[in-house]
Amino acid sequence: MRFTFVTLFPQLVEGYFSASILGRAIEEEKLSIDFRNPREYTKDKFNRVDAPMIGGGAGMLMTPQPLMDTLDTLKATSPEAHIIFLTPVAKRFTQNDAKRLAKKRHIVLVSGRYEGIDERVIEAQADEVFSIGDYILTGGELASMVLCDAISRNVEGVLGNSESLQVESFEAPLLEAPSFTKPTVYEENAVVSEFLKGNHSKITDLKRGLALCKTKYFRPDLYKKGITDEK
Ligand code: ADE
């Protein structure tokens, strides 16, 4: 699967995908990542890619031409490119989106900077628009990276056997139960004793109870949904 980051600051993104699970997936050619910088497409004689908002409002917006040309050029060579814009003014990205988008062949993630992007570009080019949460970041790069990471781990062959997709938070839809590793006692704190006894059906029941407690405490909205979905 291919990801293209459209960003004025590719250096913010590059490092994240060079190590660990995603780095390995890129080496094994399960994933590929490339970059397009709209500044390289600007026709402005001073190389500008932004301008003040029309109609008032503080700050600068990314202008249409550099982004339109970047995306049109991309689509000319990759007609299956699925173009996603990251902005706080959008529906929230979820695990279901990650699973659905993992089936695409080429995803283009467009990061806004400054106060955002001229709306006409989004109207003309977006297949989808996502926010990653109710807060404002200084740019869309982090949000693009979040999507790329969450989608990638659902791509066939990206996770090794040891990094299973089987029981993960938000699929249940409950938060995951607490997990433990060695040592069994750390500074007088023991792991839940039942986990050590090897009775797997009992452990499963216990984990479900703990997952319900965590979900009820941290995410009452998900808890309510889980209870309703089960009926
Ligand atoms: N750009 C700035 N803030 C954002 C957010 N919360 N989600 C997606 N893109 C953003």
PDB file of N, CA and C in Angstrom, residues 37-124:
ATOM      1  N   ASN A  37       5.743  18.288  -1.817  1.00  0.00           N
ATOM      2  CA  ASN A  37       5.737  19.575  -1.117  1.00  0.00           C
ATOM      3  C   ASN A  37       5.097  20.633  -2.012  1.00  0.00           C
ATOM      4  N   PRO A  38       3.932  21.170  -1.618  1.00  0.00           N
ATOM      5  CA  PRO A  38       3.244  22.154  -2.480  1.00  0.00           C
ATOM      6  C   PRO A  38       4.123  23.359  -2.819  1.00  0.00           C
ATOM      7  N   ARG A  39       5.136  23.622  -2.002  1.00  0.00           N
ATOM      8  CA  ARG A  39       6.004  24.773  -2.311  1.00  0.00           C
ATOM      9  C   ARG A  39       6.733  24.543  -3.641  1.00  0.00           C
ATOM     10  N   GLU A  40       6.964  23.296  -3.960  1.00  0.00           N
ATOM     11  CA  GLU A  40       7.658  22.999  -5.223  1.00  0.00           C
ATOM     12  C   GLU A  40       6.755  23.194  -6.439  1.00  0.00           C
ATOM     13  N   TYR A  41       5.472  23.424  -6.191  1.00  0.00           N
ATOM     14  CA  TYR A  41       4.524  23.586  -7.305  1.00  0.00           C
ATOM     15  C   TYR A  41       4.028  25.023  -7.433  1.00  0.00           C
ATOM     16  N   THR A  42       4.451  25.909  -6.523  1.00  0.00           N
ATOM     17  CA  THR A  42       3.888  27.267  -6.551  1.00  0.00           C
ATOM     18  C   THR A  42       4.371  28.033  -7.785  1.00  0.00           C
ATOM     19  N   LYS A  43       3.448  28.822  -8.346  1.00  0.00           N
ATOM     20  CA  LYS A  43       3.821  29.659  -9.490  1.00  0.00           C
ATOM     21  C   LYS A  43       4.048  31.090  -9.029  1.00  0.00           C
ATOM     22  N   ASP A  44       3.959  31.323  -7.727  1.00  0.00           N
ATOM     23  CA  ASP A  44       4.173  32.664  -7.177  1.00  0.00           C
ATOM     24  C   ASP A  44       5.647  33.045  -7.340  1.00  0.00           C
ATOM     25  N   LYS A  45       5.886  34.288  -7.775  1.00  0.00           N
ATOM     26  CA  LYS A  45       7.291  34.635  -8.076  1.00  0.00           C
ATOM     27  C   LYS A  45       8.132  34.738  -6.808  1.00  0.00           C
ATOM     28  N   PHE A  46       7.484  34.867  -5.660  1.00  0.00           N
ATOM     29  CA  PHE A  46       8.248  34.880  -4.403  1.00  0.00           C
ATOM     30  C   PHE A  46       8.140  33.528  -3.685  1.00  0.00           C
ATOM     31  N   ASN A  47       7.666  32.524  -4.399  1.00  0.00           N
ATOM     32  CA  ASN A  47       7.585  31.170  -3.838  1.00  0.00           C
ATOM     33  C   ASN A  47       6.557  31.016  -2.710  1.00  0.00           C
ATOM     34  N   ARG A  48       5.609  31.967  -2.664  1.00  0.00           N
ATOM     35  CA  ARG A  48       4.641  31.902  -1.560  1.00  0.00           C
ATOM     36  C   ARG A  48       3.613  30.798  -1.792  1.00  0.00           C
ATOM     37  N   VAL A  49       3.120  30.262  -0.675  1.00  0.00           N
ATOM     38  CA  VAL A  49       2.056  29.246  -0.739  1.00  0.00           C
ATOM     39  C   VAL A  49       0.873  29.644   0.135  1.00  0.00           C
ATOM     40  N   ASP A  50       0.938  30.861   0.722  1.00  0.00           N
ATOM     41  CA  ASP A  50      -0.120  31.291   1.631  1.00  0.00           C
ATOM     42  C   ASP A  50      -0.473  32.750   1.387  1.00  0.00           C
ATOM     43  N   ALA A  51      -1.649  33.147   1.867  1.00  0.00           N
ATOM     44  CA  ALA A  51      -2.112  34.528   1.694  1.00  0.00           C
ATOM     45  C   ALA A  51      -3.110  34.831   2.804  1.00  0.00           C
ATOM     46  N   PRO A  52      -3.330  36.152   3.075  1.00  0.00           N
ATOM     47  CA  PRO A  52      -4.288  36.492   4.143  1.00  0.00           C
ATOM     48  C   PRO A  52      -5.700  36.048   3.786  1.00  0.00           C
ATOM     49  N   MET A  53      -6.496  35.802   4.821  1.00  0.00           N
ATOM     50  CA  MET A  53      -7.887  35.398   4.602  1.00  0.00           C
ATOM     51  C   MET A  53      -8.678  36.530   3.974  1.00  0.00           C
ATOM     52  N   ILE A  54      -9.556  36.170   3.054  1.00  0.00           N
ATOM     53  CA  ILE A  54     -10.467  37.165   2.476  1.00  0.00           C
ATOM     54  C   ILE A  54     -11.674  37.294   3.388  1.00  0.00           C
ATOM     55  N   GLY A  55     -12.129  38.527   3.589  1.00  0.00           N
ATOM     56  CA  GLY A  55     -13.312  38.733   4.421  1.00  0.00           C
ATOM     57  C   GLY A  55     -12.994  38.821   5.900  1.00  0.00           C
ATOM     58  N   GLY A  56     -11.732  39.013   6.210  1.00  0.00           N
ATOM     59  CA  GLY A  56     -11.348  39.178   7.620  1.00  0.00           C
ATOM     60  C   GLY A  56     -10.995  37.856   8.256  1.00  0.00           C
ATOM     61  N   GLY A  57     -10.445  37.963   9.450  1.00  0.00           N
ATOM     62  CA  GLY A  57      -9.980  36.756  10.137  1.00  0.00           C
ATOM     63  C   GLY A  57      -8.476  36.809  10.257  1.00  0.00           C
ATOM     64  N   ALA A  58      -7.979  36.355  11.427  1.00  0.00           N
ATOM     65  CA  ALA A  58      -6.546  36.444  11.685  1.00  0.00           C
ATOM     66  C   ALA A  58      -5.821  35.320  10.973  1.00  0.00           C
ATOM     67  N   GLY A  59      -4.619  35.629  10.490  1.00  0.00           N
ATOM     68  CA  GLY A  59      -3.749  34.586   9.969  1.00  0.00           C
ATOM     69  C   GLY A  59      -3.873  34.355   8.480  1.00  0.00           C
ATOM     70  N   MET A  60      -3.051  33.413   8.037  1.00  0.00           N
ATOM     71  CA  MET A  60      -2.902  33.138   6.606  1.00  0.00           C
ATOM     72  C   MET A  60      -3.513  31.778   6.268  1.00  0.00           C
ATOM     73  N   LEU A  61      -3.924  31.660   5.014  1.00  0.00           N
ATOM     74  CA  LEU A  61      -4.449  30.378   4.526  1.00  0.00           C
ATOM     75  C   LEU A  61      -3.557  29.857   3.412  1.00  0.00           C
ATOM     76  N   MET A  62      -3.520  28.542   3.221  1.00  0.00           N
ATOM     77  CA  MET A  62      -2.808  27.984   2.071  1.00  0.00           C
ATOM     78  C   MET A  62      -3.623  28.279   0.812  1.00  0.00           C
ATOM     79  N   THR A  63      -2.969  28.813  -0.209  1.00  0.00           N
ATOM     80  CA  THR A  63      -3.668  29.250  -1.428  1.00  0.00           C
ATOM     81  C   THR A  63      -3.993  28.042  -2.331  1.00  0.00           C
ATOM     82  N   PRO A  64      -4.965  28.202  -3.227  1.00  0.00           N
ATOM     83  CA  PRO A  64      -5.387  27.046  -4.032  1.00  0.00           C
ATOM     84  C   PRO A  64      -4.332  26.504  -5.000  1.00  0.00           C
ATOM     85  N   GLN A  65      -3.656  27.398  -5.749  1.00  0.00           N
ATOM     86  CA  GLN A  65      -2.865  26.905  -6.898  1.00  0.00           C
ATOM     87  C   GLN A  65      -1.805  25.843  -6.545  1.00  0.00           C
ATOM     88  N   PRO A  66      -0.945  26.077  -5.529  1.00  0.00           N
ATOM     89  CA  PRO A  66       0.100  25.053  -5.297  1.00  0.00           C
ATOM     90  C   PRO A  66      -0.490  23.692  -4.927  1.00  0.00           C
ATOM     91  N   LEU A  67      -1.539  23.698  -4.107  1.00  0.00           N
ATOM     92  CA  LEU A  67      -2.140  22.430  -3.685  1.00  0.00           C
ATOM     93  C   LEU A  67      -2.891  21.761  -4.835  1.00  0.00           C
ATOM     94  N   MET A  68      -3.639  22.558  -5.610  1.00  0.00           N
ATOM     95  CA  MET A  68      -4.378  21.987  -6.737  1.00  0.00           C
ATOM     96  C   MET A  68      -3.405  21.336  -7.716  1.00  0.00           C
ATOM     97  N   ASP A  69      -2.306  22.024  -8.011  1.00  0.00           N
ATOM     98  CA  ASP A  69      -1.350  21.466  -8.979  1.00  0.00           C
ATOM     99  C   ASP A  69      -0.674  20.223  -8.414  1.00  0.00           C
ATOM    100  N   THR A  70      -0.350  20.252  -7.127  1.00  0.00           N
ATOM    101  CA  THR A  70       0.263  19.065  -6.500  1.00  0.00           C
ATOM    102  C   THR A  70      -0.675  17.868  -6.660  1.00  0.00           C
ATOM    103  N   LEU A  71      -1.951  18.072  -6.324  1.00  0.00           N
ATOM    104  CA  LEU A  71      -2.891  16.944  -6.305  1.00  0.00           C
ATOM    105  C   LEU A  71      -3.255  16.505  -7.723  1.00  0.00           C
ATOM    106  N   ASP A  72      -3.403  17.470  -8.642  1.00  0.00           N
ATOM    107  CA  ASP A  72      -3.707  17.094 -10.029  1.00  0.00           C
ATOM    108  C   ASP A  72      -2.557  16.273 -10.625  1.00  0.00           C
ATOM    109  N   THR A  73      -1.327  16.664 -10.321  1.00  0.00           N
ATOM    110  CA  THR A  73      -0.170  15.923 -10.837  1.00  0.00           C
ATOM    111  C   THR A  73      -0.159  14.501 -10.279  1.00  0.00           C
ATOM    112  N   LEU A  74      -0.445  14.402  -8.986  1.00  0.00           N
ATOM    113  CA  LEU A  74      -0.474  13.073  -8.353  1.00  0.00           C
ATOM    114  C   LEU A  74      -1.533  12.181  -9.000  1.00  0.00           C
ATOM    115  N   LYS A  75      -2.730  12.757  -9.186  1.00  0.00           N
ATOM    116  CA  LYS A  75      -3.840  11.958  -9.718  1.00  0.00           C
ATOM    117  C   LYS A  75      -3.585  11.537 -11.167  1.00  0.00           C
ATOM    118  N   ALA A  76      -2.822  12.372 -11.889  1.00  0.00           N
ATOM    119  CA  ALA A  76      -2.542  12.037 -13.293  1.00  0.00           C
ATOM    120  C   ALA A  76      -1.756  10.733 -13.395  1.00  0.00           C
ATOM    121  N   THR A  77      -0.887  10.473 -12.409  1.00  0.00           N
ATOM    122  CA  THR A  77      -0.095   9.231 -12.480  1.00  0.00           C
ATOM    123  C   THR A  77      -0.679   8.138 -11.598  1.00  0.00           C
ATOM    124  N   SER A  78      -1.625   8.483 -10.713  1.00  0.00           N
ATOM    125  CA  SER A  78      -2.201   7.480  -9.816  1.00  0.00           C
ATOM    126  C   SER A  78      -3.708   7.725  -9.704  1.00  0.00           C
ATOM    127  N   PRO A  79      -4.468   7.280 -10.713  1.00  0.00           N
ATOM    128  CA  PRO A  79      -5.909   7.570 -10.720  1.00  0.00           C
ATOM    129  C   PRO A  79      -6.637   6.980  -9.514  1.00  0.00           C
ATOM    130  N   GLU A  80      -6.061   5.939  -8.877  1.00  0.00           N
ATOM    131  CA  GLU A  80      -6.752   5.336  -7.724  1.00  0.00           C
ATOM    132  C   GLU A  80      -6.448   6.080  -6.418  1.00  0.00           C
ATOM    133  N   ALA A  81      -5.676   7.168  -6.494  1.00  0.00           N
ATOM    134  CA  ALA A  81      -5.321   7.909  -5.276  1.00  0.00           C
ATOM    135  C   ALA A  81      -6.585   8.342  -4.535  1.00  0.00           C
ATOM    136  N   HIS A  82      -6.634   8.033  -3.237  1.00  0.00           N
ATOM    137  CA  HIS A  82      -7.779   8.398  -2.393  1.00  0.00           C
ATOM    138  C   HIS A  82      -7.311   9.564  -1.530  1.00  0.00           C
ATOM    139  N   ILE A  83      -7.927  10.739  -1.745  1.00  0.00           N
ATOM    140  CA  ILE A  83      -7.358  11.956  -1.158  1.00  0.00           C
ATOM    141  C   ILE A  83      -8.081  12.336   0.130  1.00  0.00           C
ATOM    142  N   ILE A  84      -7.291  12.450   1.207  1.00  0.00           N
ATOM    143  CA  ILE A  84      -7.843  12.753   2.535  1.00  0.00           C
ATOM    144  C   ILE A  84      -7.216  14.054   3.045  1.00  0.00           C
ATOM    145  N   PHE A  85      -8.065  14.980   3.487  1.00  0.00           N
ATOM    146  CA  PHE A  85      -7.583  16.217   4.106  1.00  0.00           C
ATOM    147  C   PHE A  85      -7.719  16.099   5.628  1.00  0.00           C
ATOM    148  N   LEU A  86      -6.735  16.631   6.338  1.00  0.00           N
ATOM    149  CA  LEU A  86      -6.771  16.653   7.799  1.00  0.00           C
ATOM    150  C   LEU A  86      -7.052  18.060   8.273  1.00  0.00           C
ATOM    151  N   THR A  87      -8.125  18.200   9.025  1.00  0.00           N
ATOM    152  CA  THR A  87      -8.521  19.508   9.534  1.00  0.00           C
ATOM    153  C   THR A  87      -9.383  19.293  10.781  1.00  0.00           C
ATOM    154  N   PRO A  88      -9.366  20.236  11.714  1.00  0.00           N
ATOM    155  CA  PRO A  88     -10.241  20.061  12.886  1.00  0.00           C
ATOM    156  C   PRO A  88     -11.713  20.175  12.517  1.00  0.00           C
ATOM    157  N   VAL A  89     -12.002  20.717  11.315  1.00  0.00           N
ATOM    158  CA  VAL A  89     -13.405  20.899  10.909  1.00  0.00           C
ATOM    159  C   VAL A  89     -13.833  19.683  10.088  1.00  0.00           C
ATOM    160  N   ALA A  90     -14.066  18.576  10.764  1.00  0.00           N
ATOM    161  CA  ALA A  90     -14.380  17.333  10.053  1.00  0.00           C
ATOM    162  C   ALA A  90     -14.901  16.315  11.035  1.00  0.00           C
ATOM    163  N   LYS A  91     -15.366  15.188  10.494  1.00  0.00           N
ATOM    164  CA  LYS A  91     -15.787  14.108  11.387  1.00  0.00           C
ATOM    165  C   LYS A  91     -14.551  13.448  11.996  1.00  0.00           C
ATOM    166  N   ARG A  92     -14.764  12.830  13.133  1.00  0.00           N
ATOM    167  CA  ARG A  92     -13.661  12.218  13.867  1.00  0.00           C
ATOM    168  C   ARG A  92     -13.243  10.892  13.229  1.00  0.00           C
ATOM    169  N   PHE A  93     -11.923  10.715  13.080  1.00  0.00           N
ATOM    170  CA  PHE A  93     -11.360   9.464  12.554  1.00  0.00           C
ATOM    171  C   PHE A  93     -11.495   8.352  13.592  1.00  0.00           C
ATOM    172  N   THR A  94     -11.922   7.159  13.152  1.00  0.00           N
ATOM    173  CA  THR A  94     -12.102   6.046  14.092  1.00  0.00           C
ATOM    174  C   THR A  94     -11.405   4.781  13.589  1.00  0.00           C
ATOM    175  N   GLN A  95     -11.386   3.785  14.456  1.00  0.00           N
ATOM    176  CA  GLN A  95     -10.797   2.479  14.110  1.00  0.00           C
ATOM    177  C   GLN A  95     -11.510   1.845  12.908  1.00  0.00           C
ATOM    178  N   ASN A  96     -12.820   2.052  12.813  1.00  0.00           N
ATOM    179  CA  ASN A  96     -13.544   1.510  11.647  1.00  0.00           C
ATOM    180  C   ASN A  96     -13.041   2.146  10.360  1.00  0.00           C
ATOM    181  N   ASP A  97     -12.753   3.444  10.397  1.00  0.00           N
ATOM    182  CA  ASP A  97     -12.179   4.110   9.219  1.00  0.00           C
ATOM    183  C   ASP A  97     -10.818   3.493   8.896  1.00  0.00           C
ATOM    184  N   ALA A  98     -10.021   3.251   9.945  1.00  0.00           N
ATOM    185  CA  ALA A  98      -8.679   2.687   9.723  1.00  0.00           C
ATOM    186  C   ALA A  98      -8.785   1.351   9.003  1.00  0.00           C
ATOM    187  N   LYS A  99      -9.725   0.511   9.437  1.00  0.00           N
ATOM    188  CA  LYS A  99      -9.869  -0.816   8.822  1.00  0.00           C
ATOM    189  C   LYS A  99     -10.373  -0.700   7.382  1.00  0.00           C
ATOM    190  N   ARG A 100     -11.324   0.183   7.176  1.00  0.00           N
ATOM    191  CA  ARG A 100     -11.888   0.369   5.829  1.00  0.00           C
ATOM    192  C   ARG A 100     -10.817   0.904   4.867  1.00  0.00           C
ATOM    193  N   LEU A 101     -10.044   1.891   5.326  1.00  0.00           N
ATOM    194  CA  LEU A 101      -9.076   2.534   4.432  1.00  0.00           C
ATOM    195  C   LEU A 101      -7.866   1.643   4.154  1.00  0.00           C
ATOM    196  N   ALA A 102      -7.645   0.638   5.015  1.00  0.00           N
ATOM    197  CA  ALA A 102      -6.509  -0.277   4.806  1.00  0.00           C
ATOM    198  C   ALA A 102      -6.682  -1.083   3.518  1.00  0.00           C
ATOM    199  N   LYS A 103      -7.874  -1.057   2.934  1.00  0.00           N
ATOM    200  CA  LYS A 103      -8.099  -1.811   1.682  1.00  0.00           C
ATOM    201  C   LYS A 103      -7.782  -0.982   0.439  1.00  0.00           C
ATOM    202  N   LYS A 104      -7.494   0.307   0.616  1.00  0.00           N
ATOM    203  CA  LYS A 104      -7.153   1.158  -0.544  1.00  0.00           C
ATOM    204  C   LYS A 104      -5.739   0.852  -1.015  1.00  0.00           C
ATOM    205  N   ARG A 105      -5.459   1.203  -2.266  1.00  0.00           N
ATOM    206  CA  ARG A 105      -4.103   0.972  -2.786  1.00  0.00           C
ATOM    207  C   ARG A 105      -3.194   2.177  -2.592  1.00  0.00           C
ATOM    208  N   HIS A 106      -3.785   3.379  -2.653  1.00  0.00           N
ATOM    209  CA  HIS A 106      -2.965   4.599  -2.546  1.00  0.00           C
ATOM    210  C   HIS A 106      -3.755   5.663  -1.781  1.00  0.00           C
ATOM    211  N   ILE A 107      -3.222   6.088  -0.653  1.00  0.00           N
ATOM    212  CA  ILE A 107      -3.884   7.134   0.133  1.00  0.00           C
ATOM    213  C   ILE A 107      -2.990   8.376   0.150  1.00  0.00           C
ATOM    214  N   VAL A 108      -3.607   9.512  -0.124  1.00  0.00           N
ATOM    215  CA  VAL A 108      -2.882  10.784  -0.107  1.00  0.00           C
ATOM    216  C   VAL A 108      -3.385  11.575   1.105  1.00  0.00           C
ATOM    217  N   LEU A 109      -2.459  11.970   1.970  1.00  0.00           N
ATOM    218  CA  LEU A 109      -2.823  12.684   3.207  1.00  0.00           C
ATOM    219  C   LEU A 109      -2.371  14.137   3.086  1.00  0.00           C
ATOM    220  N   VAL A 110      -3.323  15.046   3.070  1.00  0.00           N
ATOM    221  CA  VAL A 110      -3.000  16.458   2.839  1.00  0.00           C
ATOM    222  C   VAL A 110      -3.042  17.202   4.171  1.00  0.00           C
ATOM    223  N   SER A 111      -1.885  17.763   4.549  1.00  0.00           N
ATOM    224  CA  SER A 111      -1.781  18.481   5.821  1.00  0.00           C
ATOM    225  C   SER A 111      -1.885  19.978   5.595  1.00  0.00           C
ATOM    226  N   GLY A 112      -2.787  20.617   6.321  1.00  0.00           N
ATOM    227  CA  GLY A 112      -2.863  22.071   6.278  1.00  0.00           C
ATOM    228  C   GLY A 112      -1.832  22.684   7.226  1.00  0.00           C
ATOM    229  N   ARG A 113      -1.426  23.911   6.929  1.00  0.00           N
ATOM    230  CA  ARG A 113      -0.583  24.705   7.851  1.00  0.00           C
ATOM    231  C   ARG A 113      -1.207  26.076   7.961  1.00  0.00           C
ATOM    232  N   TYR A 114      -0.624  26.940   8.751  1.00  0.00           N
ATOM    233  CA  TYR A 114      -1.159  28.283   8.997  1.00  0.00           C
ATOM    234  C   TYR A 114      -2.584  28.136   9.539  1.00  0.00           C
ATOM    235  N   GLU A 115      -3.518  28.939   9.086  1.00  0.00           N
ATOM    236  CA  GLU A 115      -4.890  28.825   9.609  1.00  0.00           C
ATOM    237  C   GLU A 115      -5.723  27.815   8.827  1.00  0.00           C
ATOM    238  N   GLY A 116      -5.105  27.128   7.883  1.00  0.00           N
ATOM    239  CA  GLY A 116      -5.839  26.101   7.141  1.00  0.00           C
ATOM    240  C   GLY A 116      -5.682  26.251   5.645  1.00  0.00           C
ATOM    241  N   ILE A 117      -6.657  25.708   4.922  1.00  0.00           N
ATOM    242  CA  ILE A 117      -6.584  25.597   3.467  1.00  0.00           C
ATOM    243  C   ILE A 117      -7.801  26.282   2.856  1.00  0.00           C
ATOM    244  N   ASP A 118      -7.604  26.977   1.747  1.00  0.00           N
ATOM    245  CA  ASP A 118      -8.733  27.576   1.018  1.00  0.00           C
ATOM    246  C   ASP A 118      -9.775  26.482   0.729  1.00  0.00           C
ATOM    247  N   GLU A 119     -11.002  26.750   1.131  1.00  0.00           N
ATOM    248  CA  GLU A 119     -12.063  25.728   1.075  1.00  0.00           C
ATOM    249  C   GLU A 119     -12.273  25.161  -0.335  1.00  0.00           C
ATOM    250  N   ARG A 120     -11.968  25.952  -1.354  1.00  0.00           N
ATOM    251  CA  ARG A 120     -12.208  25.476  -2.722  1.00  0.00           C
ATOM    252  C   ARG A 120     -11.344  24.268  -3.075  1.00  0.00           C
ATOM    253  N   VAL A 121     -10.158  24.190  -2.441  1.00  0.00           N
ATOM    254  CA  VAL A 121      -9.294  23.033  -2.707  1.00  0.00           C
ATOM    255  C   VAL A 121      -9.932  21.777  -2.112  1.00  0.00           C
ATOM    256  N   ILE A 122     -10.443  21.922  -0.898  1.00  0.00           N
ATOM    257  CA  ILE A 122     -11.055  20.767  -0.227  1.00  0.00           C
ATOM    258  C   ILE A 122     -12.276  20.306  -1.026  1.00  0.00           C
ATOM    259  N   GLU A 123     -13.085  21.279  -1.446  1.00  0.00           N
ATOM    260  CA  GLU A 123     -14.295  20.952  -2.226  1.00  0.00           C
ATOM    261  C   GLU A 123     -13.940  20.209  -3.507  1.00  0.00           C
ATOM    262  N   ALA A 124     -12.862  20.661  -4.159  1.00  0.00           N
ATOM    263  CA  ALA A 124     -12.528  20.088  -5.466  1.00  0.00           C
ATOM    264  C   ALA A 124     -11.818  18.742  -5.346  1.00  0.00           C
TER     265      ALA A 124
END
